[in-house]
Amino acid sequence: MTMTQLTGETSYLNIIKTRLYHSLYRSLVKIVIILTSSSVFIAFSGCLKTFFSFSLYNIPLSYPLLIATFLVIYSVYGLNKITDTKEDQLNTPERSQIISSHRKLFTYTPIFALIISLVIGIFNSWNALLVLIFPLITGLIYSIKFHPRIPRLKDICGVKNFSVALSWTVGNTFLPVINQCVDFLFMGLVFYFFFIKSFINTVLFDLLDREGDKKNKTITIPVVMGKSCTILLLLILNTTMILVIQLALTFKLLLINLLIFCTVYSYLYIFYFSHKENRLEMDILVDGEWILVALLTILL
């Protein structure tokens, strides 16, 4: 075999490897897009967030409540994506196309998931049921127009972010302590931690969607304040987490290192997405934070 033939075969093998690599990469990206479009990824992330909350309280896990958390988040976000199709066509056209082509699947599975989550809540306790349906009630209140002359709460700047953050936080904070005796101040500390984290994340996603929101005349914090001021607001809010860490030291919290990790991690992705706008990366890095936190919790 001549040197020319060897070189030709090597070049051919490299081409095959490159094509396989790109094919695998495209397949992985497509899978991630489907998971984020269907709300499976964010529901899994939210479930792990509640898992971390159980660990913060040092309370034994309730697997039925974790499953119910996954299902209720999947249902609320799934139904919201169906109702927000118009906005998504501008902000996330690829996701909108996937949802439109599988509309029945994206409509019926969230309803089915919601029913199962409520059944789990009923069998656990009425308190658990109230916590689980809180996101649904909040979403209805802030979306419904009660009077023609009165704007929807959804149309008031910042209310969407507050409502979404509150919906997440109520479940994360109170589901683990149902039928448990927990220090009220410590519960308030956990509530503030999860609320600020959720509020920062919702505003950050709005920052990415600001152009589409402007065209749809949707009033969000980034639309009103602009990009620079919004980033500054998020950095200030994240800095208040230092106080949370200081207070957590008084409770001798075992997972104090993870609170520090979450605070530093927030700084990193706020700075990163202030310079780069990529929806898929934001879904993975921001919503995927709790996958990292859950793994670190297990290791610690």
PDB file of C-alpha atoms in Angstrom:
ATOM      1  CA  MET A   1       0.000   0.000   0.000  1.00  0.00           C
ATOM      2  CA  THR A   2       1.439   3.333  -1.036  1.00  0.00           C
ATOM      3  CA  MET A   3       1.725   6.437   1.115  1.00  0.00           C
ATOM      4  CA  THR A   4      -0.890   8.153  -1.073  1.00  0.00           C
ATOM      5  CA  GLN A   5      -3.409   5.341  -0.427  1.00  0.00           C
ATOM      6  CA  LEU A   6      -2.767   5.492   3.345  1.00  0.00           C
ATOM      7  CA  THR A   7      -3.245   9.241   3.339  1.00  0.00           C
ATOM      8  CA  GLY A   8      -6.456   8.854   1.323  1.00  0.00           C
ATOM      9  CA  GLU A   9      -7.886   6.235   3.743  1.00  0.00           C
ATOM     10  CA  THR A  10      -6.947   8.348   6.775  1.00  0.00           C
ATOM     11  CA  SER A  11      -8.641  11.364   5.236  1.00  0.00           C
ATOM     12  CA  TYR A  12     -11.746   9.287   4.455  1.00  0.00           C
ATOM     13  CA  LEU A  13     -11.902   7.970   8.048  1.00  0.00           C
ATOM     14  CA  ASN A  14     -11.588  11.507   9.398  1.00  0.00           C
ATOM     15  CA  ILE A  15     -14.500  12.613   7.203  1.00  0.00           C
ATOM     16  CA  ILE A  16     -16.634   9.729   8.519  1.00  0.00           C
ATOM     17  CA  LYS A  17     -15.697  10.574  12.133  1.00  0.00           C
ATOM     18  CA  THR A  18     -16.535  14.238  11.582  1.00  0.00           C
ATOM     19  CA  ARG A  19     -19.909  13.382  10.054  1.00  0.00           C
ATOM     20  CA  LEU A  20     -20.712  10.971  12.900  1.00  0.00           C
ATOM     21  CA  TYR A  21     -19.727  13.619  15.436  1.00  0.00           C
ATOM     22  CA  HIS A  22     -21.940  16.262  13.831  1.00  0.00           C
ATOM     23  CA  SER A  23     -24.797  13.776  13.484  1.00  0.00           C
ATOM     24  CA  LEU A  24     -24.536  12.822  17.166  1.00  0.00           C
ATOM     25  CA  TYR A  25     -24.305  16.477  18.187  1.00  0.00           C
ATOM     26  CA  ARG A  26     -27.401  17.396  16.155  1.00  0.00           C
ATOM     27  CA  SER A  27     -29.301  14.453  17.682  1.00  0.00           C
ATOM     28  CA  LEU A  28     -28.373  15.517  21.224  1.00  0.00           C
ATOM     29  CA  VAL A  29     -29.391  19.116  20.509  1.00  0.00           C
ATOM     30  CA  LYS A  30     -32.717  17.915  19.092  1.00  0.00           C
ATOM     31  CA  ILE A  31     -33.364  15.790  22.196  1.00  0.00           C
ATOM     32  CA  VAL A  32     -32.621  18.756  24.469  1.00  0.00           C
ATOM     33  CA  ILE A  33     -34.918  21.009  22.406  1.00  0.00           C
ATOM     34  CA  ILE A  34     -37.739  18.452  22.684  1.00  0.00           C
ATOM     35  CA  LEU A  35     -37.222  18.096  26.453  1.00  0.00           C
ATOM     36  CA  THR A  36     -37.223  21.861  27.013  1.00  0.00           C
ATOM     37  CA  SER A  37     -40.155  22.381  24.645  1.00  0.00           C
ATOM     38  CA  SER A  38     -42.260  19.756  26.411  1.00  0.00           C
ATOM     39  CA  SER A  39     -41.482  21.189  29.896  1.00  0.00           C
ATOM     40  CA  VAL A  40     -39.991  17.833  30.956  1.00  0.00           C
ATOM     41  CA  PHE A  41     -36.599  19.428  31.627  1.00  0.00           C
ATOM     42  CA  ILE A  42     -37.904  22.323  33.730  1.00  0.00           C
ATOM     43  CA  ALA A  43     -40.236  19.974  35.628  1.00  0.00           C
ATOM     44  CA  PHE A  44     -37.308  17.673  36.418  1.00  0.00           C
ATOM     45  CA  SER A  45     -35.266  20.695  37.501  1.00  0.00           C
ATOM     46  CA  GLY A  46     -38.110  21.906  39.733  1.00  0.00           C
ATOM     47  CA  CYS A  47     -38.427  18.457  41.271  1.00  0.00           C
ATOM     48  CA  LEU A  48     -34.719  18.496  42.154  1.00  0.00           C
ATOM     49  CA  LYS A  49     -35.163  21.988  43.574  1.00  0.00           C
ATOM     50  CA  THR A  50     -37.713  20.581  46.029  1.00  0.00           C
ATOM     51  CA  PHE A  51     -35.325  17.700  46.707  1.00  0.00           C
ATOM     52  CA  PHE A  52     -32.701  20.272  47.706  1.00  0.00           C
ATOM     53  CA  SER A  53     -35.255  21.958  49.957  1.00  0.00           C
ATOM     54  CA  PHE A  54     -35.846  18.676  51.808  1.00  0.00           C
ATOM     55  CA  SER A  55     -32.067  18.494  52.305  1.00  0.00           C
ATOM     56  CA  LEU A  56     -31.874  22.084  53.595  1.00  0.00           C
ATOM     57  CA  TYR A  57     -34.505  21.302  56.221  1.00  0.00           C
ATOM     58  CA  ASN A  58     -32.783  17.957  56.926  1.00  0.00           C
ATOM     59  CA  ILE A  59     -36.148  16.217  56.534  1.00  0.00           C
ATOM     60  CA  PRO A  60     -36.568  12.691  55.053  1.00  0.00           C
ATOM     61  CA  LEU A  61     -37.638  12.715  51.412  1.00  0.00           C
ATOM     62  CA  SER A  62     -41.251  12.192  50.405  1.00  0.00           C
ATOM     63  CA  TYR A  63     -41.085  10.573  46.971  1.00  0.00           C
ATOM     64  CA  PRO A  64     -44.826  10.972  46.267  1.00  0.00           C
ATOM     65  CA  LEU A  65     -44.508  14.738  46.861  1.00  0.00           C
ATOM     66  CA  LEU A  66     -41.432  14.915  44.616  1.00  0.00           C
ATOM     67  CA  ILE A  67     -43.368  13.128  41.867  1.00  0.00           C
ATOM     68  CA  ALA A  68     -46.343  15.457  42.423  1.00  0.00           C
ATOM     69  CA  THR A  69     -43.990  18.448  42.162  1.00  0.00           C
ATOM     70  CA  PHE A  70     -42.679  17.187  38.821  1.00  0.00           C
ATOM     71  CA  LEU A  71     -46.195  16.631  37.489  1.00  0.00           C
ATOM     72  CA  VAL A  72     -47.643  19.977  38.587  1.00  0.00           C
ATOM     73  CA  ILE A  73     -44.707  21.953  37.140  1.00  0.00           C
ATOM     74  CA  TYR A  74     -44.947  19.982  33.906  1.00  0.00           C
ATOM     75  CA  SER A  75     -48.687  20.677  33.678  1.00  0.00           C
ATOM     76  CA  VAL A  76     -48.549  24.410  34.486  1.00  0.00           C
ATOM     77  CA  TYR A  77     -45.644  25.133  32.120  1.00  0.00           C
ATOM     78  CA  GLY A  78     -47.079  22.845  29.455  1.00  0.00           C
ATOM     79  CA  LEU A  79     -50.448  24.593  29.444  1.00  0.00           C
ATOM     80  CA  ASN A  80     -48.739  28.002  29.526  1.00  0.00           C
ATOM     81  CA  LYS A  81     -46.768  27.145  26.376  1.00  0.00           C
ATOM     82  CA  ILE A  82     -50.020  26.321  24.586  1.00  0.00           C
ATOM     83  CA  THR A  83     -51.579  29.674  25.553  1.00  0.00           C
ATOM     84  CA  ASP A  84     -48.407  31.658  24.726  1.00  0.00           C
ATOM     85  CA  THR A  85     -48.015  30.319  21.185  1.00  0.00           C
ATOM     86  CA  LYS A  86     -48.130  33.818  19.656  1.00  0.00           C
ATOM     87  CA  GLU A  87     -45.243  35.114  21.788  1.00  0.00           C
ATOM     88  CA  ASP A  88     -43.216  31.938  21.250  1.00  0.00           C
ATOM     89  CA  GLN A  89     -43.447  32.285  17.475  1.00  0.00           C
ATOM     90  CA  LEU A  90     -41.265  35.392  17.810  1.00  0.00           C
ATOM     91  CA  ASN A  91     -39.126  34.481  20.821  1.00  0.00           C
ATOM     92  CA  THR A  92     -38.582  30.731  20.273  1.00  0.00           C
ATOM     93  CA  PRO A  93     -39.774  29.760  16.766  1.00  0.00           C
ATOM     94  CA  GLU A  94     -38.217  26.280  16.868  1.00  0.00           C
ATOM     95  CA  ARG A  95     -39.996  25.424  20.109  1.00  0.00           C
ATOM     96  CA  SER A  96     -43.222  26.926  18.807  1.00  0.00           C
ATOM     97  CA  GLN A  97     -43.026  24.741  15.701  1.00  0.00           C
ATOM     98  CA  ILE A  98     -42.591  21.586  17.797  1.00  0.00           C
ATOM     99  CA  ILE A  99     -45.570  22.489  19.990  1.00  0.00           C
ATOM    100  CA  SER A 100     -47.783  23.337  16.995  1.00  0.00           C
ATOM    101  CA  SER A 101     -46.985  20.054  15.253  1.00  0.00           C
ATOM    102  CA  HIS A 102     -47.856  18.033  18.398  1.00  0.00           C
ATOM    103  CA  ARG A 103     -50.603  20.243  19.803  1.00  0.00           C
ATOM    104  CA  LYS A 104     -52.807  17.444  21.142  1.00  0.00           C
ATOM    105  CA  LEU A 105     -49.877  15.828  22.954  1.00  0.00           C
ATOM    106  CA  PHE A 106     -48.865  19.167  24.525  1.00  0.00           C
ATOM    107  CA  THR A 107     -52.479  19.854  25.513  1.00  0.00           C
ATOM    108  CA  TYR A 108     -53.626  16.543  26.989  1.00  0.00           C
ATOM    109  CA  THR A 109     -50.487  15.343  28.794  1.00  0.00           C
ATOM    110  CA  PRO A 110     -50.304  18.466  31.042  1.00  0.00           C
ATOM    111  CA  ILE A 111     -53.981  18.012  31.981  1.00  0.00           C
ATOM    112  CA  PHE A 112     -53.376  14.328  32.763  1.00  0.00           C
ATOM    113  CA  ALA A 113     -50.253  15.235  34.804  1.00  0.00           C
ATOM    114  CA  LEU A 114     -52.202  17.861  36.769  1.00  0.00           C
ATOM    115  CA  ILE A 115     -54.935  15.350  37.691  1.00  0.00           C
ATOM    116  CA  ILE A 116     -52.397  12.799  38.933  1.00  0.00           C
ATOM    117  CA  SER A 117     -50.531  15.437  40.979  1.00  0.00           C
ATOM    118  CA  LEU A 118     -53.781  16.531  42.647  1.00  0.00           C
ATOM    119  CA  VAL A 119     -54.682  12.912  43.457  1.00  0.00           C
ATOM    120  CA  ILE A 120     -51.269  12.471  45.114  1.00  0.00           C
ATOM    121  CA  GLY A 121     -51.854  15.677  47.064  1.00  0.00           C
ATOM    122  CA  ILE A 122     -55.277  14.510  48.300  1.00  0.00           C
ATOM    123  CA  PHE A 123     -53.887  11.171  49.480  1.00  0.00           C
ATOM    124  CA  ASN A 124     -51.029  12.957  51.276  1.00  0.00           C
ATOM    125  CA  SER A 125     -52.958  15.761  53.027  1.00  0.00           C
ATOM    126  CA  TRP A 126     -55.182  18.723  52.279  1.00  0.00           C
ATOM    127  CA  ASN A 127     -52.250  21.022  53.067  1.00  0.00           C
ATOM    128  CA  ALA A 128     -50.185  19.325  50.373  1.00  0.00           C
ATOM    129  CA  LEU A 129     -53.070  19.703  47.928  1.00  0.00           C
ATOM    130  CA  LEU A 130     -53.308  23.449  48.619  1.00  0.00           C
ATOM    131  CA  VAL A 131     -49.578  23.900  48.047  1.00  0.00           C
ATOM    132  CA  LEU A 132     -49.690  21.883  44.808  1.00  0.00           C
ATOM    133  CA  ILE A 133     -52.616  23.819  43.299  1.00  0.00           C
ATOM    134  CA  PHE A 134     -51.132  27.198  44.286  1.00  0.00           C
ATOM    135  CA  PRO A 135     -49.233  27.638  40.957  1.00  0.00           C
ATOM    136  CA  LEU A 136     -52.418  26.899  39.008  1.00  0.00           C
ATOM    137  CA  ILE A 137     -54.496  29.366  41.039  1.00  0.00           C
ATOM    138  CA  THR A 138     -51.794  32.038  40.755  1.00  0.00           C
ATOM    139  CA  GLY A 139     -51.567  31.533  36.993  1.00  0.00           C
ATOM    140  CA  LEU A 140     -55.339  31.892  36.578  1.00  0.00           C
ATOM    141  CA  ILE A 141     -55.544  35.032  38.722  1.00  0.00           C
ATOM    142  CA  TYR A 142     -52.754  36.832  36.928  1.00  0.00           C
ATOM    143  CA  SER A 143     -53.946  35.810  33.445  1.00  0.00           C
ATOM    144  CA  ILE A 144     -57.695  36.531  33.701  1.00  0.00           C
ATOM    145  CA  LYS A 145     -59.082  39.957  32.788  1.00  0.00           C
ATOM    146  CA  PHE A 146     -61.664  40.672  35.496  1.00  0.00           C
ATOM    147  CA  HIS A 147     -62.927  43.968  34.034  1.00  0.00           C
ATOM    148  CA  PRO A 148     -62.587  45.591  30.579  1.00  0.00           C
ATOM    149  CA  ARG A 149     -61.168  48.792  32.090  1.00  0.00           C
ATOM    150  CA  ILE A 150     -58.805  47.059  34.474  1.00  0.00           C
ATOM    151  CA  PRO A 151     -55.611  45.528  32.977  1.00  0.00           C
ATOM    152  CA  ARG A 152     -54.742  41.949  33.681  1.00  0.00           C
ATOM    153  CA  LEU A 153     -52.115  41.446  36.368  1.00  0.00           C
ATOM    154  CA  LYS A 154     -50.092  39.785  33.591  1.00  0.00           C
ATOM    155  CA  ASP A 155     -49.957  43.128  31.762  1.00  0.00           C
ATOM    156  CA  ILE A 156     -48.439  44.991  34.731  1.00  0.00           C
ATOM    157  CA  CYS A 157     -44.650  45.231  34.709  1.00  0.00           C
ATOM    158  CA  GLY A 158     -42.989  42.777  37.104  1.00  0.00           C
ATOM    159  CA  VAL A 159     -46.174  40.986  38.187  1.00  0.00           C
ATOM    160  CA  LYS A 160     -45.433  38.014  35.929  1.00  0.00           C
ATOM    161  CA  ASN A 161     -41.969  37.582  37.460  1.00  0.00           C
ATOM    162  CA  PHE A 162     -43.331  37.959  40.986  1.00  0.00           C
ATOM    163  CA  SER A 163     -46.158  35.468  40.335  1.00  0.00           C
ATOM    164  CA  VAL A 164     -43.926  32.828  38.748  1.00  0.00           C
ATOM    165  CA  ALA A 165     -41.270  33.177  41.461  1.00  0.00           C
ATOM    166  CA  LEU A 166     -43.938  32.969  44.182  1.00  0.00           C
ATOM    167  CA  SER A 167     -45.489  29.870  42.585  1.00  0.00           C
ATOM    168  CA  TRP A 168     -42.136  28.084  42.570  1.00  0.00           C
ATOM    169  CA  THR A 169     -41.206  29.248  46.063  1.00  0.00           C
ATOM    170  CA  VAL A 170     -44.402  28.213  47.846  1.00  0.00           C
ATOM    171  CA  GLY A 171     -43.944  24.620  46.715  1.00  0.00           C
ATOM    172  CA  ASN A 172     -40.191  24.530  47.364  1.00  0.00           C
ATOM    173  CA  THR A 173     -40.555  26.042  50.820  1.00  0.00           C
ATOM    174  CA  PHE A 174     -43.694  24.446  52.242  1.00  0.00           C
ATOM    175  CA  LEU A 175     -44.029  20.979  50.685  1.00  0.00           C
ATOM    176  CA  PRO A 176     -41.100  19.518  52.677  1.00  0.00           C
ATOM    177  CA  VAL A 177     -42.378  20.899  56.023  1.00  0.00           C
ATOM    178  CA  ILE A 178     -45.990  19.720  55.786  1.00  0.00           C
ATOM    179  CA  ASN A 179     -46.786  18.031  59.121  1.00  0.00           C
ATOM    180  CA  GLN A 180     -43.314  19.021  60.378  1.00  0.00           C
ATOM    181  CA  CYS A 181     -42.231  21.380  63.158  1.00  0.00           C
ATOM    182  CA  VAL A 182     -39.729  23.869  61.703  1.00  0.00           C
ATOM    183  CA  ASP A 183     -38.349  27.166  63.012  1.00  0.00           C
ATOM    184  CA  PHE A 184     -40.382  29.990  61.424  1.00  0.00           C
ATOM    185  CA  LEU A 185     -37.305  32.185  60.875  1.00  0.00           C
ATOM    186  CA  PHE A 186     -35.460  29.357  59.149  1.00  0.00           C
ATOM    187  CA  MET A 187     -38.506  28.748  56.935  1.00  0.00           C
ATOM    188  CA  GLY A 188     -38.459  32.444  56.005  1.00  0.00           C
ATOM    189  CA  LEU A 189     -34.776  32.142  55.130  1.00  0.00           C
ATOM    190  CA  VAL A 190     -35.467  29.196  52.799  1.00  0.00           C
ATOM    191  CA  PHE A 191     -38.413  31.091  51.276  1.00  0.00           C
ATOM    192  CA  TYR A 192     -36.281  34.158  50.504  1.00  0.00           C
ATOM    193  CA  PHE A 193     -33.482  32.040  49.026  1.00  0.00           C
ATOM    194  CA  PHE A 194     -35.774  30.239  46.578  1.00  0.00           C
ATOM    195  CA  PHE A 195     -37.808  33.365  45.774  1.00  0.00           C
ATOM    196  CA  ILE A 196     -34.789  35.475  44.806  1.00  0.00           C
ATOM    197  CA  LYS A 197     -33.308  32.627  42.761  1.00  0.00           C
ATOM    198  CA  SER A 198     -36.598  32.138  40.891  1.00  0.00           C
ATOM    199  CA  PHE A 199     -37.180  35.871  40.389  1.00  0.00           C
ATOM    200  CA  ILE A 200     -33.693  36.333  38.919  1.00  0.00           C
ATOM    201  CA  ASN A 201     -34.223  33.428  36.530  1.00  0.00           C
ATOM    202  CA  THR A 202     -37.620  34.618  35.260  1.00  0.00           C
ATOM    203  CA  VAL A 203     -36.282  38.123  34.585  1.00  0.00           C
ATOM    204  CA  LEU A 204     -33.227  36.680  32.846  1.00  0.00           C
ATOM    205  CA  PHE A 205     -35.444  34.699  30.463  1.00  0.00           C
ATOM    206  CA  ASP A 206     -37.491  37.852  29.829  1.00  0.00           C
ATOM    207  CA  LEU A 207     -34.241  39.600  28.936  1.00  0.00           C
ATOM    208  CA  LEU A 208     -33.726  37.058  26.190  1.00  0.00           C
ATOM    209  CA  ASP A 209     -37.312  37.529  24.956  1.00  0.00           C
ATOM    210  CA  ARG A 210     -37.364  41.332  25.086  1.00  0.00           C
ATOM    211  CA  GLU A 211     -37.465  41.886  21.307  1.00  0.00           C
ATOM    212  CA  GLY A 212     -40.429  39.574  20.864  1.00  0.00           C
ATOM    213  CA  ASP A 213     -42.114  41.113  23.917  1.00  0.00           C
ATOM    214  CA  LYS A 214     -41.682  44.593  22.436  1.00  0.00           C
ATOM    215  CA  LYS A 215     -43.380  43.529  19.203  1.00  0.00           C
ATOM    216  CA  ASN A 216     -46.240  41.920  21.148  1.00  0.00           C
ATOM    217  CA  LYS A 217     -46.428  44.988  23.430  1.00  0.00           C
ATOM    218  CA  THR A 218     -45.799  42.766  26.455  1.00  0.00           C
ATOM    219  CA  ILE A 219     -44.587  44.903  29.347  1.00  0.00           C
ATOM    220  CA  THR A 220     -41.705  43.180  31.125  1.00  0.00           C
ATOM    221  CA  ILE A 221     -38.902  44.440  33.349  1.00  0.00           C
ATOM    222  CA  PRO A 222     -36.250  44.246  30.551  1.00  0.00           C
ATOM    223  CA  VAL A 223     -38.592  46.067  28.135  1.00  0.00           C
ATOM    224  CA  VAL A 224     -39.156  48.895  30.640  1.00  0.00           C
ATOM    225  CA  MET A 225     -35.687  49.111  32.211  1.00  0.00           C
ATOM    226  CA  GLY A 226     -33.490  48.134  29.278  1.00  0.00           C
ATOM    227  CA  LYS A 227     -30.739  45.520  29.217  1.00  0.00           C
ATOM    228  CA  SER A 228     -28.047  47.269  31.310  1.00  0.00           C
ATOM    229  CA  CYS A 229     -30.358  48.304  34.157  1.00  0.00           C
ATOM    230  CA  THR A 230     -31.953  44.843  34.222  1.00  0.00           C
ATOM    231  CA  ILE A 231     -28.558  43.166  34.588  1.00  0.00           C
ATOM    232  CA  LEU A 232     -27.671  45.605  37.386  1.00  0.00           C
ATOM    233  CA  LEU A 233     -30.952  44.786  39.160  1.00  0.00           C
ATOM    234  CA  LEU A 234     -30.253  41.058  38.966  1.00  0.00           C
ATOM    235  CA  LEU A 235     -26.725  41.501  40.335  1.00  0.00           C
ATOM    236  CA  ILE A 236     -28.048  43.569  43.259  1.00  0.00           C
ATOM    237  CA  LEU A 237     -30.719  40.975  44.053  1.00  0.00           C
ATOM    238  CA  ASN A 238     -28.165  38.174  43.917  1.00  0.00           C
ATOM    239  CA  THR A 239     -25.863  40.119  46.257  1.00  0.00           C
ATOM    240  CA  THR A 240     -28.597  40.051  48.929  1.00  0.00           C
ATOM    241  CA  MET A 241     -27.983  36.294  49.075  1.00  0.00           C
ATOM    242  CA  ILE A 242     -24.846  37.072  51.064  1.00  0.00           C
ATOM    243  CA  LEU A 243     -27.153  38.060  53.926  1.00  0.00           C
ATOM    244  CA  VAL A 244     -28.946  34.712  53.560  1.00  0.00           C
ATOM    245  CA  ILE A 245     -25.617  32.921  53.862  1.00  0.00           C
ATOM    246  CA  GLN A 246     -24.734  34.936  56.967  1.00  0.00           C
ATOM    247  CA  LEU A 247     -28.072  34.090  58.604  1.00  0.00           C
ATOM    248  CA  ALA A 248     -27.740  30.437  57.588  1.00  0.00           C
ATOM    249  CA  LEU A 249     -24.491  30.282  59.567  1.00  0.00           C
ATOM    250  CA  THR A 250     -26.449  31.055  62.747  1.00  0.00           C
ATOM    251  CA  PHE A 251     -28.542  27.933  62.125  1.00  0.00           C
ATOM    252  CA  LYS A 252     -25.358  25.889  61.581  1.00  0.00           C
ATOM    253  CA  LEU A 253     -26.698  24.728  58.242  1.00  0.00           C
ATOM    254  CA  LEU A 254     -24.896  21.633  56.977  1.00  0.00           C
ATOM    255  CA  LEU A 255     -25.295  22.609  53.309  1.00  0.00           C
ATOM    256  CA  ILE A 256     -24.012  26.177  53.656  1.00  0.00           C
ATOM    257  CA  ASN A 257     -21.441  25.437  50.936  1.00  0.00           C
ATOM    258  CA  LEU A 258     -24.242  24.802  48.459  1.00  0.00           C
ATOM    259  CA  LEU A 259     -25.857  28.166  49.233  1.00  0.00           C
ATOM    260  CA  ILE A 260     -22.510  29.761  48.431  1.00  0.00           C
ATOM    261  CA  PHE A 261     -22.281  27.681  45.250  1.00  0.00           C
ATOM    262  CA  CYS A 262     -25.773  28.791  44.136  1.00  0.00           C
ATOM    263  CA  THR A 263     -24.911  32.451  44.744  1.00  0.00           C
ATOM    264  CA  VAL A 264     -21.636  32.269  42.805  1.00  0.00           C
ATOM    265  CA  TYR A 265     -23.290  30.258  40.040  1.00  0.00           C
ATOM    266  CA  SER A 266     -25.974  32.944  39.666  1.00  0.00           C
ATOM    267  CA  TYR A 267     -23.311  35.633  39.260  1.00  0.00           C
ATOM    268  CA  LEU A 268     -21.644  33.547  36.551  1.00  0.00           C
ATOM    269  CA  TYR A 269     -24.717  33.001  34.403  1.00  0.00           C
ATOM    270  CA  ILE A 270     -25.975  36.566  34.861  1.00  0.00           C
ATOM    271  CA  PHE A 271     -22.654  37.871  33.516  1.00  0.00           C
ATOM    272  CA  TYR A 272     -22.525  35.190  30.817  1.00  0.00           C
ATOM    273  CA  PHE A 273     -26.000  35.862  29.418  1.00  0.00           C
ATOM    274  CA  SER A 274     -25.518  39.616  29.620  1.00  0.00           C
ATOM    275  CA  HIS A 275     -23.096  39.159  26.712  1.00  0.00           C
ATOM    276  CA  LYS A 276     -24.475  36.092  24.949  1.00  0.00           C
ATOM    277  CA  GLU A 277     -28.083  35.360  24.023  1.00  0.00           C
ATOM    278  CA  ASN A 278     -28.822  31.704  23.377  1.00  0.00           C
ATOM    279  CA  ARG A 279     -32.115  30.152  24.454  1.00  0.00           C
ATOM    280  CA  LEU A 280     -30.945  26.548  24.492  1.00  0.00           C
ATOM    281  CA  GLU A 281     -27.846  27.373  26.545  1.00  0.00           C
ATOM    282  CA  MET A 282     -29.974  29.366  28.989  1.00  0.00           C
ATOM    283  CA  ASP A 283     -32.399  26.450  29.396  1.00  0.00           C
ATOM    284  CA  ILE A 284     -29.521  24.086  30.126  1.00  0.00           C
ATOM    285  CA  LEU A 285     -27.348  26.311  32.326  1.00  0.00           C
ATOM    286  CA  VAL A 286     -30.039  28.173  34.275  1.00  0.00           C
ATOM    287  CA  ASP A 287     -32.765  25.542  34.713  1.00  0.00           C
ATOM    288  CA  GLY A 288     -30.102  22.842  34.858  1.00  0.00           C
ATOM    289  CA  GLU A 289     -28.489  24.440  37.913  1.00  0.00           C
ATOM    290  CA  TRP A 290     -30.582  22.272  40.216  1.00  0.00           C
ATOM    291  CA  ILE A 291     -29.290  19.105  38.605  1.00  0.00           C
ATOM    292  CA  LEU A 292     -25.784  20.164  39.682  1.00  0.00           C
ATOM    293  CA  VAL A 293     -27.033  21.149  43.132  1.00  0.00           C
ATOM    294  CA  ALA A 294     -28.826  17.815  43.585  1.00  0.00           C
ATOM    295  CA  LEU A 295     -25.684  15.889  42.616  1.00  0.00           C
ATOM    296  CA  LEU A 296     -23.572  17.952  45.033  1.00  0.00           C
ATOM    297  CA  THR A 297     -26.185  17.434  47.757  1.00  0.00           C
ATOM    298  CA  ILE A 298     -25.990  13.666  47.311  1.00  0.00           C
ATOM    299  CA  LEU A 299     -22.184  13.775  47.396  1.00  0.00           C
ATOM    300  CA  LEU A 300     -22.136  15.929  50.542  1.00  0.00           C
TER     301      LEU A 300
END
